[in-house]
Amino acid sequence: RTEYDAVTGENLGALIEGGSTNLMTHSEIFGSSWAHSGTSAVNSNVAVAPDGTVTADRLTGADQMTFSGNTIYKSFNVTASTNITTSLWVKSAGAATTAAVGLRDGVSGAIGFTDYPITTEWQRITHTRSLSASSSARMMIGNIDGSVYIWGAQCEVLPFASSYIRTEGSAVSRSKDALSLPKVGNFVEDEYTILTNFSKPT
């Protein structure tokens, strides 16, 4: 696979990473497939998403003060106590300067929300928290100062976010990447040097 910068389209080279699973069963359909609380509302497929398709949704009327406040959320299954990382592409739809992403522990009910600064350019927000085993853990999205565009929700049993895995009704897994180069026609000596240039995710 090849990785590209979501904003500039720059070719970043080969994308090589371990396997992972997106536990969010509807990663792009926030209107009908996510639960809505309070006055939160979603307009579907109204903006160009980071992948170039018109599949980004607009979230309005949401906040992140309480679980019963104005948020959208979706449950997922955690099979053992572990670190969970959620990720989401977000940009301001105008005046908004922050977006909130949270994780609710399905056992204790405690919510961990963080406000993230946003601009009118797409950026990927990642949020990591330790959760207990539960079938009712929840990823939650809110904002406090205006409408935001959202796309590509992901939830992984990892301490970091891997590349986006699209889902359409069920969890989807991606196998680990493997990069190889045959010796025949590429290496003419028994001893050689390989130079690798790579970028480490922050």
mmCIF file of N, CA, C and O in Angstrom, residues 47-134:
data_model
loop_
_atom_site.group_PDB
_atom_site.id
_atom_site.type_symbol
_atom_site.label_atom_id
_atom_site.label_comp_id
_atom_site.label_asym_id
_atom_site.label_seq_id
_atom_site.Cartn_x
_atom_site.Cartn_y
_atom_site.Cartn_z
ATOM 1 N N ALA A 47 -19.872 16.904 2.588
ATOM 2 C CA ALA A 47 -18.549 17.496 2.354
ATOM 3 C C ALA A 47 -17.599 16.441 1.811
ATOM 4 O O ALA A 47 -17.802 15.229 1.988
ATOM 5 N N VAL A 48 -16.548 16.909 1.142
ATOM 6 C CA VAL A 48 -15.534 16.016 0.594
ATOM 7 C C VAL A 48 -14.656 15.498 1.733
ATOM 8 O O VAL A 48 -14.076 16.274 2.499
ATOM 9 N N ALA A 49 -14.569 14.186 1.848
ATOM 10 C CA ALA A 49 -13.798 13.536 2.903
ATOM 11 C C ALA A 49 -12.313 13.467 2.532
ATOM 12 O O ALA A 49 -11.933 13.768 1.398
ATOM 13 N N PRO A 50 -11.451 13.087 3.471
ATOM 14 C CA PRO A 50 -10.021 12.968 3.171
ATOM 15 C C PRO A 50 -9.689 12.017 2.024
ATOM 16 O O PRO A 50 -8.630 12.145 1.412
ATOM 17 N N ASP A 51 -10.578 11.063 1.719
ATOM 18 C CA ASP A 51 -10.306 10.139 0.614
ATOM 19 C C ASP A 51 -10.823 10.658 -0.728
ATOM 20 O O ASP A 51 -10.750 9.950 -1.738
ATOM 21 N N GLY A 52 -11.351 11.899 -0.754
ATOM 22 C CA GLY A 52 -11.802 12.496 -2.001
ATOM 23 C C GLY A 52 -13.254 12.237 -2.350
ATOM 24 O O GLY A 52 -13.749 12.778 -3.351
ATOM 25 N N THR A 53 -13.957 11.448 -1.563
ATOM 26 C CA THR A 53 -15.367 11.167 -1.816
ATOM 27 C C THR A 53 -16.246 12.114 -0.990
ATOM 28 O O THR A 53 -15.828 12.600 0.062
ATOM 29 N N VAL A 54 -17.475 12.344 -1.439
ATOM 30 C CA VAL A 54 -18.403 13.201 -0.691
ATOM 31 C C VAL A 54 -19.135 12.334 0.338
ATOM 32 O O VAL A 54 -20.316 11.993 0.176
ATOM 33 N N THR A 55 -18.426 11.952 1.387
ATOM 34 C CA THR A 55 -18.984 11.062 2.404
ATOM 35 C C THR A 55 -18.824 11.613 3.818
ATOM 36 O O THR A 55 -19.148 10.926 4.790
ATOM 37 N N ALA A 56 -18.325 12.840 3.953
ATOM 38 C CA ALA A 56 -18.169 13.429 5.290
ATOM 39 C C ALA A 56 -19.508 13.984 5.760
ATOM 40 O O ALA A 56 -20.288 14.537 4.976
ATOM 41 N N ASP A 57 -19.791 13.845 7.057
ATOM 42 C CA ASP A 57 -21.030 14.327 7.665
ATOM 43 C C ASP A 57 -20.776 15.590 8.480
ATOM 44 O O ASP A 57 -19.656 15.838 8.936
ATOM 45 N N ARG A 58 -21.841 16.378 8.690
ATOM 46 C CA ARG A 58 -21.738 17.579 9.523
ATOM 47 C C ARG A 58 -22.465 17.339 10.841
ATOM 48 O O ARG A 58 -23.641 16.957 10.858
ATOM 49 N N LEU A 59 -21.771 17.573 11.951
ATOM 50 C CA LEU A 59 -22.334 17.409 13.300
ATOM 51 C C LEU A 59 -22.612 18.794 13.882
ATOM 52 O O LEU A 59 -21.728 19.646 13.919
ATOM 53 N N THR A 60 -23.847 19.007 14.346
ATOM 54 C CA THR A 60 -24.218 20.286 14.958
ATOM 55 C C THR A 60 -24.962 20.032 16.263
ATOM 56 O O THR A 60 -25.471 18.948 16.518
ATOM 57 N N GLY A 61 -25.014 21.067 17.095
ATOM 58 C CA GLY A 61 -25.805 21.014 18.319
ATOM 59 C C GLY A 61 -25.305 20.049 19.359
ATOM 60 O O GLY A 61 -26.073 19.541 20.169
ATOM 61 N N ALA A 62 -24.007 19.757 19.357
ATOM 62 C CA ALA A 62 -23.471 18.775 20.308
ATOM 63 C C ALA A 62 -22.549 19.446 21.324
ATOM 64 O O ALA A 62 -21.999 20.515 21.098
ATOM 65 N N ASP A 63 -22.396 18.817 22.468
ATOM 66 C CA ASP A 63 -21.395 19.230 23.447
ATOM 67 C C ASP A 63 -20.835 17.974 24.082
ATOM 68 O O ASP A 63 -21.185 16.861 23.699
ATOM 69 N N GLN A 64 -19.935 18.104 25.049
ATOM 70 C CA GLN A 64 -19.316 16.927 25.628
ATOM 71 C C GLN A 64 -19.381 16.938 27.153
ATOM 72 O O GLN A 64 -18.586 16.320 27.825
ATOM 73 N N MET A 65 -20.365 17.647 27.717
ATOM 74 C CA MET A 65 -20.374 17.831 29.162
ATOM 75 C C MET A 65 -20.713 16.545 29.923
ATOM 76 O O MET A 65 -20.116 16.224 30.924
ATOM 77 N N THR A 66 -21.692 15.790 29.476
ATOM 78 C CA THR A 66 -22.087 14.553 30.141
ATOM 79 C C THR A 66 -22.486 13.526 29.090
ATOM 80 O O THR A 66 -22.764 13.870 27.941
ATOM 81 N N PHE A 67 -22.565 12.281 29.508
ATOM 82 C CA PHE A 67 -22.986 11.235 28.576
ATOM 83 C C PHE A 67 -24.404 11.477 28.088
ATOM 84 O O PHE A 67 -24.753 11.184 26.950
ATOM 85 N N SER A 68 -25.260 12.048 28.946
ATOM 86 C CA SER A 68 -26.645 12.297 28.558
ATOM 87 C C SER A 68 -26.816 13.649 27.881
ATOM 88 O O SER A 68 -27.920 14.064 27.577
ATOM 89 N N GLY A 69 -25.714 14.357 27.638
ATOM 90 C CA GLY A 69 -25.783 15.654 26.975
ATOM 91 C C GLY A 69 -25.907 15.508 25.483
ATOM 92 O O GLY A 69 -26.316 14.476 24.954
ATOM 93 N N ASN A 70 -25.538 16.568 24.758
ATOM 94 C CA ASN A 70 -25.707 16.592 23.309
ATOM 95 C C ASN A 70 -24.507 15.955 22.621
ATOM 96 O O ASN A 70 -23.552 16.632 22.249
ATOM 97 N N THR A 71 -24.554 14.666 22.438
ATOM 98 C CA THR A 71 -23.452 13.933 21.819
ATOM 99 C C THR A 71 -24.005 12.904 20.838
ATOM 100 O O THR A 71 -25.196 12.610 20.829
ATOM 101 N N ILE A 72 -23.117 12.356 20.026
ATOM 102 C CA ILE A 72 -23.441 11.136 19.288
ATOM 103 C C ILE A 72 -22.474 10.064 19.785
ATOM 104 O O ILE A 72 -21.349 10.365 20.179
ATOM 105 N N TYR A 73 -22.926 8.834 19.792
ATOM 106 C CA TYR A 73 -22.095 7.773 20.347
ATOM 107 C C TYR A 73 -22.460 6.434 19.730
ATOM 108 O O TYR A 73 -23.553 6.258 19.188
ATOM 109 N N LYS A 74 -21.516 5.496 19.835
ATOM 110 C CA LYS A 74 -21.746 4.142 19.322
ATOM 111 C C LYS A 74 -21.052 3.146 20.227
ATOM 112 O O LYS A 74 -19.893 3.359 20.629
ATOM 113 N N SER A 75 -21.725 2.061 20.543
ATOM 114 C CA SER A 75 -21.175 1.033 21.424
ATOM 115 C C SER A 75 -20.299 0.057 20.651
ATOM 116 O O SER A 75 -20.468 -0.147 19.454
ATOM 117 N N PHE A 76 -19.342 -0.534 21.370
ATOM 118 C CA PHE A 76 -18.504 -1.576 20.800
ATOM 119 C C PHE A 76 -18.098 -2.538 21.906
ATOM 120 O O PHE A 76 -18.271 -2.251 23.094
ATOM 121 N N ASN A 77 -17.574 -3.684 21.516
ATOM 122 C CA ASN A 77 -17.248 -4.745 22.464
ATOM 123 C C ASN A 77 -15.767 -4.755 22.806
ATOM 124 O O ASN A 77 -14.918 -4.765 21.915
ATOM 125 N N VAL A 78 -15.450 -4.751 24.105
ATOM 126 C CA VAL A 78 -14.074 -4.883 24.583
ATOM 127 C C VAL A 78 -13.975 -6.234 25.284
ATOM 128 O O VAL A 78 -14.651 -6.466 26.291
ATOM 129 N N THR A 79 -13.181 -7.139 24.769
ATOM 130 C CA THR A 79 -13.156 -8.515 25.292
ATOM 131 C C THR A 79 -12.274 -8.682 26.518
ATOM 132 O O THR A 79 -12.392 -9.667 27.238
ATOM 133 N N ALA A 80 -11.366 -7.749 26.779
ATOM 134 C CA ALA A 80 -10.493 -7.812 27.946
ATOM 135 C C ALA A 80 -10.039 -6.399 28.282
ATOM 136 O O ALA A 80 -10.010 -5.516 27.421
ATOM 137 N N SER A 81 -9.707 -6.172 29.555
ATOM 138 C CA SER A 81 -9.229 -4.854 29.962
ATOM 139 C C SER A 81 -7.964 -4.513 29.177
ATOM 140 O O SER A 81 -6.999 -5.276 29.176
ATOM 141 N N THR A 82 -7.969 -3.374 28.501
ATOM 142 C CA THR A 82 -6.862 -3.049 27.613
ATOM 143 C C THR A 82 -6.906 -1.577 27.226
ATOM 144 O O THR A 82 -7.888 -0.871 27.494
ATOM 145 N N ASN A 83 -5.848 -1.112 26.577
ATOM 146 C CA ASN A 83 -5.854 0.230 26.002
ATOM 147 C C ASN A 83 -6.654 0.225 24.698
ATOM 148 O O ASN A 83 -6.483 -0.654 23.860
ATOM 149 N N ILE A 84 -7.519 1.200 24.551
ATOM 150 C CA ILE A 84 -8.303 1.374 23.343
ATOM 151 C C ILE A 84 -7.960 2.744 22.753
ATOM 152 O O ILE A 84 -7.910 3.739 23.481
ATOM 153 N N THR A 85 -7.747 2.788 21.448
ATOM 154 C CA THR A 85 -7.492 4.054 20.776
ATOM 155 C C THR A 85 -8.577 4.312 19.747
ATOM 156 O O THR A 85 -8.834 3.479 18.882
ATOM 157 N N THR A 86 -9.232 5.457 19.875
ATOM 158 C CA THR A 86 -10.180 5.889 18.866
ATOM 159 C C THR A 86 -9.513 6.939 17.987
ATOM 160 O O THR A 86 -8.612 7.659 18.424
ATOM 161 N N SER A 87 -9.948 7.023 16.756
ATOM 162 C CA SER A 87 -9.444 8.051 15.853
ATOM 163 C C SER A 87 -10.592 8.526 14.976
ATOM 164 O O SER A 87 -11.542 7.785 14.707
ATOM 165 N N LEU A 88 -10.496 9.775 14.534
ATOM 166 C CA LEU A 88 -11.584 10.398 13.792
ATOM 167 C C LEU A 88 -11.029 11.571 12.998
ATOM 168 O O LEU A 88 -10.238 12.368 13.524
ATOM 169 N N TRP A 89 -11.430 11.684 11.744
ATOM 170 C CA TRP A 89 -11.075 12.848 10.939
ATOM 171 C C TRP A 89 -12.089 13.948 11.205
ATOM 172 O O TRP A 89 -13.297 13.725 11.147
ATOM 173 N N VAL A 90 -11.588 15.154 11.514
ATOM 174 C CA VAL A 90 -12.455 16.269 11.885
ATOM 175 C C VAL A 90 -11.936 17.559 11.253
ATOM 176 O O VAL A 90 -10.724 17.755 11.114
ATOM 177 N N LYS A 91 -12.856 18.443 10.882
ATOM 178 C CA LYS A 91 -12.496 19.818 10.543
ATOM 179 C C LYS A 91 -13.670 20.729 10.859
ATOM 180 O O LYS A 91 -14.828 20.285 10.909
ATOM 181 N N SER A 92 -13.393 21.988 11.081
ATOM 182 C CA SER A 92 -14.434 22.955 11.405
ATOM 183 C C SER A 92 -15.313 23.210 10.192
ATOM 184 O O SER A 92 -14.837 23.290 9.055
ATOM 185 N N ALA A 93 -16.614 23.360 10.447
ATOM 186 C CA ALA A 93 -17.550 23.720 9.389
ATOM 187 C C ALA A 93 -17.764 25.225 9.322
ATOM 188 O O ALA A 93 -18.669 25.688 8.624
ATOM 189 N N GLY A 94 -16.961 25.971 10.051
ATOM 190 C CA GLY A 94 -17.081 27.424 10.046
ATOM 191 C C GLY A 94 -16.420 28.051 11.248
ATOM 192 O O GLY A 94 -15.216 28.319 11.251
ATOM 193 N N ALA A 95 -17.200 28.248 12.313
ATOM 194 C CA ALA A 95 -16.701 28.954 13.483
ATOM 195 C C ALA A 95 -16.092 28.040 14.547
ATOM 196 O O ALA A 95 -15.401 28.519 15.457
ATOM 197 N N ALA A 96 -16.340 26.765 14.481
ATOM 198 C CA ALA A 96 -15.863 25.855 15.526
ATOM 199 C C ALA A 96 -14.341 25.840 15.609
ATOM 200 O O ALA A 96 -13.653 25.807 14.591
ATOM 201 N N THR A 97 -13.817 25.862 16.821
ATOM 202 C CA THR A 97 -12.371 25.809 17.043
ATOM 203 C C THR A 97 -11.946 24.585 17.829
ATOM 204 O O THR A 97 -10.760 24.326 17.979
ATOM 205 N N THR A 98 -12.908 23.813 18.346
ATOM 206 C CA THR A 98 -12.593 22.600 19.104
ATOM 207 C C THR A 98 -13.568 21.494 18.749
ATOM 208 O O THR A 98 -14.697 21.741 18.319
ATOM 209 N N ALA A 99 -13.121 20.271 18.927
ATOM 210 C CA ALA A 99 -13.974 19.088 18.828
ATOM 211 C C ALA A 99 -13.612 18.175 19.980
ATOM 212 O O ALA A 99 -12.470 18.192 20.464
ATOM 213 N N ALA A 100 -14.557 17.397 20.442
ATOM 214 C CA ALA A 100 -14.333 16.526 21.591
ATOM 215 C C ALA A 100 -14.537 15.070 21.195
ATOM 216 O O ALA A 100 -15.496 14.738 20.498
ATOM 217 N N VAL A 101 -13.626 14.226 21.632
ATOM 218 C CA VAL A 101 -13.745 12.781 21.427
ATOM 219 C C VAL A 101 -13.607 12.121 22.790
ATOM 220 O O VAL A 101 -12.745 12.500 23.594
ATOM 221 N N GLY A 102 -14.457 11.151 23.072
ATOM 222 C CA GLY A 102 -14.417 10.498 24.368
ATOM 223 C C GLY A 102 -14.650 9.013 24.286
ATOM 224 O O GLY A 102 -15.150 8.490 23.286
ATOM 225 N N LEU A 103 -14.285 8.324 25.375
ATOM 226 C CA LEU A 103 -14.532 6.896 25.526
ATOM 227 C C LEU A 103 -15.241 6.668 26.849
ATOM 228 O O LEU A 103 -14.815 7.187 27.891
ATOM 229 N N ARG A 104 -16.309 5.913 26.819
ATOM 230 C CA ARG A 104 -17.052 5.581 28.032
ATOM 231 C C ARG A 104 -16.782 4.134 28.403
ATOM 232 O O ARG A 104 -16.948 3.227 27.593
ATOM 233 N N ASP A 105 -16.340 3.918 29.635
ATOM 234 C CA ASP A 105 -16.106 2.570 30.133
ATOM 235 C C ASP A 105 -17.449 1.901 30.365
ATOM 236 O O ASP A 105 -18.301 2.420 31.095
ATOM 237 N N GLY A 106 -17.666 0.734 29.766
ATOM 238 C CA GLY A 106 -18.939 0.058 29.879
ATOM 239 C C GLY A 106 -19.205 -0.545 31.242
ATOM 240 O O GLY A 106 -20.330 -0.945 31.528
ATOM 241 N N VAL A 107 -18.173 -0.626 32.109
ATOM 242 C CA VAL A 107 -18.346 -1.194 33.450
ATOM 243 C C VAL A 107 -18.587 -0.099 34.473
ATOM 244 O O VAL A 107 -19.583 -0.091 35.197
ATOM 245 N N SER A 108 -17.677 0.867 34.549
ATOM 246 C CA SER A 108 -17.791 1.931 35.539
ATOM 247 C C SER A 108 -18.717 3.049 35.096
ATOM 248 O O SER A 108 -19.250 3.795 35.923
ATOM 249 N N GLY A 109 -18.911 3.177 33.783
ATOM 250 C CA GLY A 109 -19.722 4.268 33.271
ATOM 251 C C GLY A 109 -18.980 5.582 33.189
ATOM 252 O O GLY A 109 -19.532 6.586 32.746
ATOM 253 N N ALA A 110 -17.718 5.595 33.620
ATOM 254 C CA ALA A 110 -16.938 6.826 33.601
ATOM 255 C C ALA A 110 -16.614 7.234 32.172
ATOM 256 O O ALA A 110 -16.369 6.390 31.305
ATOM 257 N N ILE A 111 -16.643 8.531 31.919
ATOM 258 C CA ILE A 111 -16.398 9.070 30.591
ATOM 259 C C ILE A 111 -15.095 9.835 30.589
ATOM 260 O O ILE A 111 -14.837 10.636 31.465
ATOM 261 N N GLY A 112 -14.265 9.584 29.591
ATOM 262 C CA GLY A 112 -13.045 10.359 29.404
ATOM 263 C C GLY A 112 -13.145 11.154 28.121
ATOM 264 O O GLY A 112 -13.034 10.591 27.036
ATOM 265 N N PHE A 113 -13.414 12.459 28.238
ATOM 266 C CA PHE A 113 -13.517 13.353 27.085
ATOM 267 C C PHE A 113 -12.296 14.251 27.020
ATOM 268 O O PHE A 113 -11.771 14.684 28.045
ATOM 269 N N THR A 114 -11.849 14.556 25.820
ATOM 270 C CA THR A 114 -10.784 15.529 25.614
ATOM 271 C C THR A 114 -11.188 16.465 24.488
ATOM 272 O O THR A 114 -11.676 16.016 23.448
ATOM 273 N N ASP A 115 -10.997 17.767 24.716
ATOM 274 C CA ASP A 115 -11.223 18.757 23.669
ATOM 275 C C ASP A 115 -9.954 18.904 22.841
ATOM 276 O O ASP A 115 -8.856 19.059 23.394
ATOM 277 N N TYR A 116 -10.100 18.894 21.527
ATOM 278 C CA TYR A 116 -8.966 19.025 20.623
ATOM 279 C C TYR A 116 -9.153 20.258 19.738
ATOM 280 O O TYR A 116 -10.244 20.472 19.195
ATOM 281 N N PRO A 117 -8.114 21.067 19.564
ATOM 282 C CA PRO A 117 -8.233 22.217 18.658
ATOM 283 C C PRO A 117 -8.334 21.751 17.218
ATOM 284 O O PRO A 117 -7.662 20.811 16.808
ATOM 285 N N ILE A 118 -9.185 22.427 16.444
ATOM 286 C CA ILE A 118 -9.368 22.076 15.041
ATOM 287 C C ILE A 118 -9.336 23.341 14.192
ATOM 288 O O ILE A 118 -9.473 24.449 14.695
ATOM 289 N N THR A 119 -9.164 23.150 12.893
ATOM 290 C CA THR A 119 -9.186 24.247 11.933
ATOM 291 C C THR A 119 -10.133 23.858 10.792
ATOM 292 O O THR A 119 -10.853 22.866 10.882
ATOM 293 N N THR A 120 -10.095 24.607 9.706
ATOM 294 C CA THR A 120 -10.917 24.279 8.543
ATOM 295 C C THR A 120 -10.221 23.285 7.619
ATOM 296 O O THR A 120 -10.713 23.014 6.520
ATOM 297 N N GLU A 121 -9.079 22.747 8.039
ATOM 298 C CA GLU A 121 -8.388 21.681 7.307
ATOM 299 C C GLU A 121 -8.604 20.357 8.030
ATOM 300 O O GLU A 121 -8.685 20.310 9.258
ATOM 301 N N TRP A 122 -8.686 19.268 7.271
ATOM 302 C CA TRP A 122 -8.856 17.954 7.878
ATOM 303 C C TRP A 122 -7.661 17.601 8.758
ATOM 304 O O TRP A 122 -6.509 17.824 8.381
ATOM 305 N N GLN A 123 -7.939 17.066 9.926
ATOM 306 C CA GLN A 123 -6.902 16.507 10.780
ATOM 307 C C GLN A 123 -7.461 15.279 11.480
ATOM 308 O O GLN A 123 -8.675 15.172 11.692
ATOM 309 N N ARG A 124 -6.577 14.362 11.799
ATOM 310 C CA ARG A 124 -7.015 13.137 12.451
ATOM 311 C C ARG A 124 -6.754 13.240 13.952
ATOM 312 O O ARG A 124 -5.613 13.389 14.394
ATOM 313 N N ILE A 125 -7.836 13.155 14.725
ATOM 314 C CA ILE A 125 -7.753 13.185 16.181
ATOM 315 C C ILE A 125 -7.660 11.759 16.690
ATOM 316 O O ILE A 125 -8.413 10.879 16.263
ATOM 317 N N THR A 126 -6.731 11.514 17.604
ATOM 318 C CA THR A 126 -6.625 10.195 18.231
ATOM 319 C C THR A 126 -6.787 10.342 19.736
ATOM 320 O O THR A 126 -6.323 11.317 20.333
ATOM 321 N N HIS A 127 -7.439 9.369 20.347
ATOM 322 C CA HIS A 127 -7.784 9.441 21.767
ATOM 323 C C HIS A 127 -7.614 8.040 22.359
ATOM 324 O O HIS A 127 -8.262 7.095 21.910
ATOM 325 N N THR A 128 -6.744 7.901 23.358
ATOM 326 C CA THR A 128 -6.435 6.597 23.953
ATOM 327 C C THR A 128 -6.836 6.570 25.421
ATOM 328 O O THR A 128 -6.597 7.524 26.157
ATOM 329 N N ARG A 129 -7.433 5.434 25.828
ATOM 330 C CA ARG A 129 -7.844 5.276 27.224
ATOM 331 C C ARG A 129 -7.896 3.791 27.561
ATOM 332 O O ARG A 129 -8.200 2.954 26.694
ATOM 333 N N SER A 130 -7.621 3.453 28.811
ATOM 334 C CA SER A 130 -7.743 2.068 29.276
ATOM 335 C C SER A 130 -9.193 1.784 29.649
ATOM 336 O O SER A 130 -9.798 2.522 30.427
ATOM 337 N N LEU A 131 -9.760 0.705 29.074
ATOM 338 C CA LEU A 131 -11.147 0.346 29.335
ATOM 339 C C LEU A 131 -11.232 -1.076 29.873
ATOM 340 O O LEU A 131 -10.396 -1.931 29.568
ATOM 341 N N SER A 132 -12.279 -1.340 30.664
ATOM 342 C CA SER A 132 -12.536 -2.683 31.171
ATOM 343 C C SER A 132 -13.286 -3.500 30.125
ATOM 344 O O SER A 132 -13.891 -2.952 29.201
ATOM 345 N N ALA A 133 -13.230 -4.818 30.285
ATOM 346 C CA ALA A 133 -13.958 -5.694 29.362
ATOM 347 C C ALA A 133 -15.451 -5.423 29.472
ATOM 348 O O ALA A 133 -16.021 -5.419 30.570
ATOM 349 N N SER A 134 -16.091 -5.177 28.338
ATOM 350 C CA SER A 134 -17.513 -4.854 28.333
ATOM 351 C C SER A 134 -18.035 -4.873 26.910
ATOM 352 O O SER A 134 -17.312 -4.562 25.962
#
